[in-house]
C-alpha positions in Angstrom: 124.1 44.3 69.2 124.3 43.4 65.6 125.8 40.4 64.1 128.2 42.3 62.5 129.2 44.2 65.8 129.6 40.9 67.3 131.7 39.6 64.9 133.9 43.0 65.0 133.8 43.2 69.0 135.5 39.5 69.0 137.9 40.4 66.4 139.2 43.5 68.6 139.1 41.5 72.0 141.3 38.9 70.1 143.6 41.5 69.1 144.0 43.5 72.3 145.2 42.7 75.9 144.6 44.5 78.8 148.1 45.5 80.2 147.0 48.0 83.1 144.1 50.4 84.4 145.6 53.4 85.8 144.3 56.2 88.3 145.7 59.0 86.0 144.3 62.1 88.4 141.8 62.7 91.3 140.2 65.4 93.5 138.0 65.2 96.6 136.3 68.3 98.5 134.1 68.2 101.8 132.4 70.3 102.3 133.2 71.9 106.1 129.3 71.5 107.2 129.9 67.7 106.0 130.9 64.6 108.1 130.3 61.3 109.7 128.5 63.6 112.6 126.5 65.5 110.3 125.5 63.7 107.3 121.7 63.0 109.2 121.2 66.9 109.9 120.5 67.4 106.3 116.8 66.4 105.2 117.1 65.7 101.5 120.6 65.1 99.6 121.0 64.6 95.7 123.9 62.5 94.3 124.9 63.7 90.9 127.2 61.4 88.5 128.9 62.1 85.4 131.3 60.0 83.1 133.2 61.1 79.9 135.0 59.6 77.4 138.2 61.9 77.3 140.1 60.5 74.2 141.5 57.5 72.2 145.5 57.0 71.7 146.4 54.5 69.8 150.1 53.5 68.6 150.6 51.2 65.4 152.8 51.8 63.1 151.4 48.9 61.1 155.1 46.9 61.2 155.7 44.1 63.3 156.0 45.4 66.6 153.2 45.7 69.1 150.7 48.7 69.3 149.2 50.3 72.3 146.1 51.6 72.9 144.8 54.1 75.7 141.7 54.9 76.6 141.0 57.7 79.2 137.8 58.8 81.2 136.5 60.7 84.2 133.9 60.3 86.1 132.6 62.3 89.0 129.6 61.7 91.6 128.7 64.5 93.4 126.3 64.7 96.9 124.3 68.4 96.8 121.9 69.6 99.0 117.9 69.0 97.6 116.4 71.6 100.1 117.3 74.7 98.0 115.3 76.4 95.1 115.7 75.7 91.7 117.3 78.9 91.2 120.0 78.5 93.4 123.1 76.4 92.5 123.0 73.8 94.8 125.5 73.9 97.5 128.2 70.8 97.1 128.8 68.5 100.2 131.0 66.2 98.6 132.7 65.6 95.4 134.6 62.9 94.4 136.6 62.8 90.8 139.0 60.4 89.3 140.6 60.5 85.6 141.3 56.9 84.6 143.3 54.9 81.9 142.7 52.0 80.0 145.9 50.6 78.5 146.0 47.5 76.2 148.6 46.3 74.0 148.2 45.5 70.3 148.7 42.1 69.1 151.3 42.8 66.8 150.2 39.7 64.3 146.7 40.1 64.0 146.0 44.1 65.0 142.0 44.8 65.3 140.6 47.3 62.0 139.8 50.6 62.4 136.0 49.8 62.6 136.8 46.6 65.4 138.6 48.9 67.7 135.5 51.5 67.6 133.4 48.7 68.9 135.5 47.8 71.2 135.6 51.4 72.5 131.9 52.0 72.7 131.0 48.6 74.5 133.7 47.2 75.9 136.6 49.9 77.1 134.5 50.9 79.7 134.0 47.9 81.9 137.2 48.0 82.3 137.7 50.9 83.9 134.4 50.7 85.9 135.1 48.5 88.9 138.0 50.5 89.5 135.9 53.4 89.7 133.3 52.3 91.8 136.3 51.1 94.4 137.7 54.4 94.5 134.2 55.9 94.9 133.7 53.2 98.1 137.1 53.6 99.9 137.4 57.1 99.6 134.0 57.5 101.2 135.0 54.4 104.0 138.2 57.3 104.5 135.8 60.2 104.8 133.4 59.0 107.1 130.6 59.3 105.5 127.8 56.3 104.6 128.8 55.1 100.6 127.7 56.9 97.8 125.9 54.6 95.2 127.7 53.8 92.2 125.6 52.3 89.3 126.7 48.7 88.7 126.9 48.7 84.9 127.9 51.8 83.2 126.2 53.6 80.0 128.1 53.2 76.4 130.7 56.3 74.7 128.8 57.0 71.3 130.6 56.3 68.6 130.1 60.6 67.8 131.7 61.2 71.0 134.8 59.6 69.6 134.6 61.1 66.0 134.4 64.8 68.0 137.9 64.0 69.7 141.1 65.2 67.4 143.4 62.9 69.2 141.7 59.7 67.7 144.3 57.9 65.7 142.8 54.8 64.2 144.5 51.7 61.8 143.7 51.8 58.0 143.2 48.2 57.8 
């Protein structure tokens, strides 16, 4: 990280508090061939994994009230049979997905700039959101009855492009 990045990074996490992370939507499917009394009959399982950044809302009208910022993501990890050909699509045991939000509010008196708050987004939002994540992953496989899926204990960075690409991205002029 540069100087410069550090310098903005600070400057957003002194204007922004984290007021909530919230479970916004989730889906699970077993797979019928799939439970705690079969999960040793297959030979060879894959675990697939996927995490988006979904968008950016952020609410400032540059007066002196307090802004909010939003920041969503879903992730997915997936278990799929290895036995079949490369050809086939593989056939899904078990799929766990979740849609989360960051929420934070906007220090009204000393709001992060545009380029802070795009820092902020590509190395810190996610952290936040990540523990919860790797609970739900845990305790919904505990509720299952099947052994835990691995969840990755640090998750990758959103590219900055990633954000630019989404329309909803509202950012301050300062």
């Amino acid at each position: 990280m540069t100087k410069n990045n550090n310098k903005l990074l600070l400057e957003a996490q002194q204007g922004l508090t984290v007021q909530s992370v919230d479970l916004r939507g989730s889906e699970i499917y077993v797979a019928e061939s799939f439970s705690s009394n079969t999960v040793n009959q297959f030979d060879e399982v894959d675990v697939q994994s996927r995490k988006d950044f979904l968008m950016m809302k952020y609410f400032h009208d540059g007066k002196d009230q307090a802004g909010f910022l939003a920041l969503e993501y879903t992730f997915g990890k997936r278990v799929v049979r290895a036995d079949q050909s490369l050809e086939e699509e593989p056939e899904v045991l078990l799929e766990i997905a979740a849609n989360f939000s960051a929420n934070y509010l906007i220090d009204k008196e000393a709001p992060p700039s545009k380029e802070a708050v795009q820092v902020f987004v590509e190395q810190n939002g996610l952290f936040h959101v990540w523990p919860y994540w790797r609970e739900y992953v845990q305790s919904s496989c505990s509720r299952i009855g099947v052994p835990p899926i691995p969840v990755e204990m640090r998750p990758g960075s959103v590219s900055i492009k990633e954000l630019k690409e989404q329309d909803a991205v509202k950012l301050p002029t300062k």
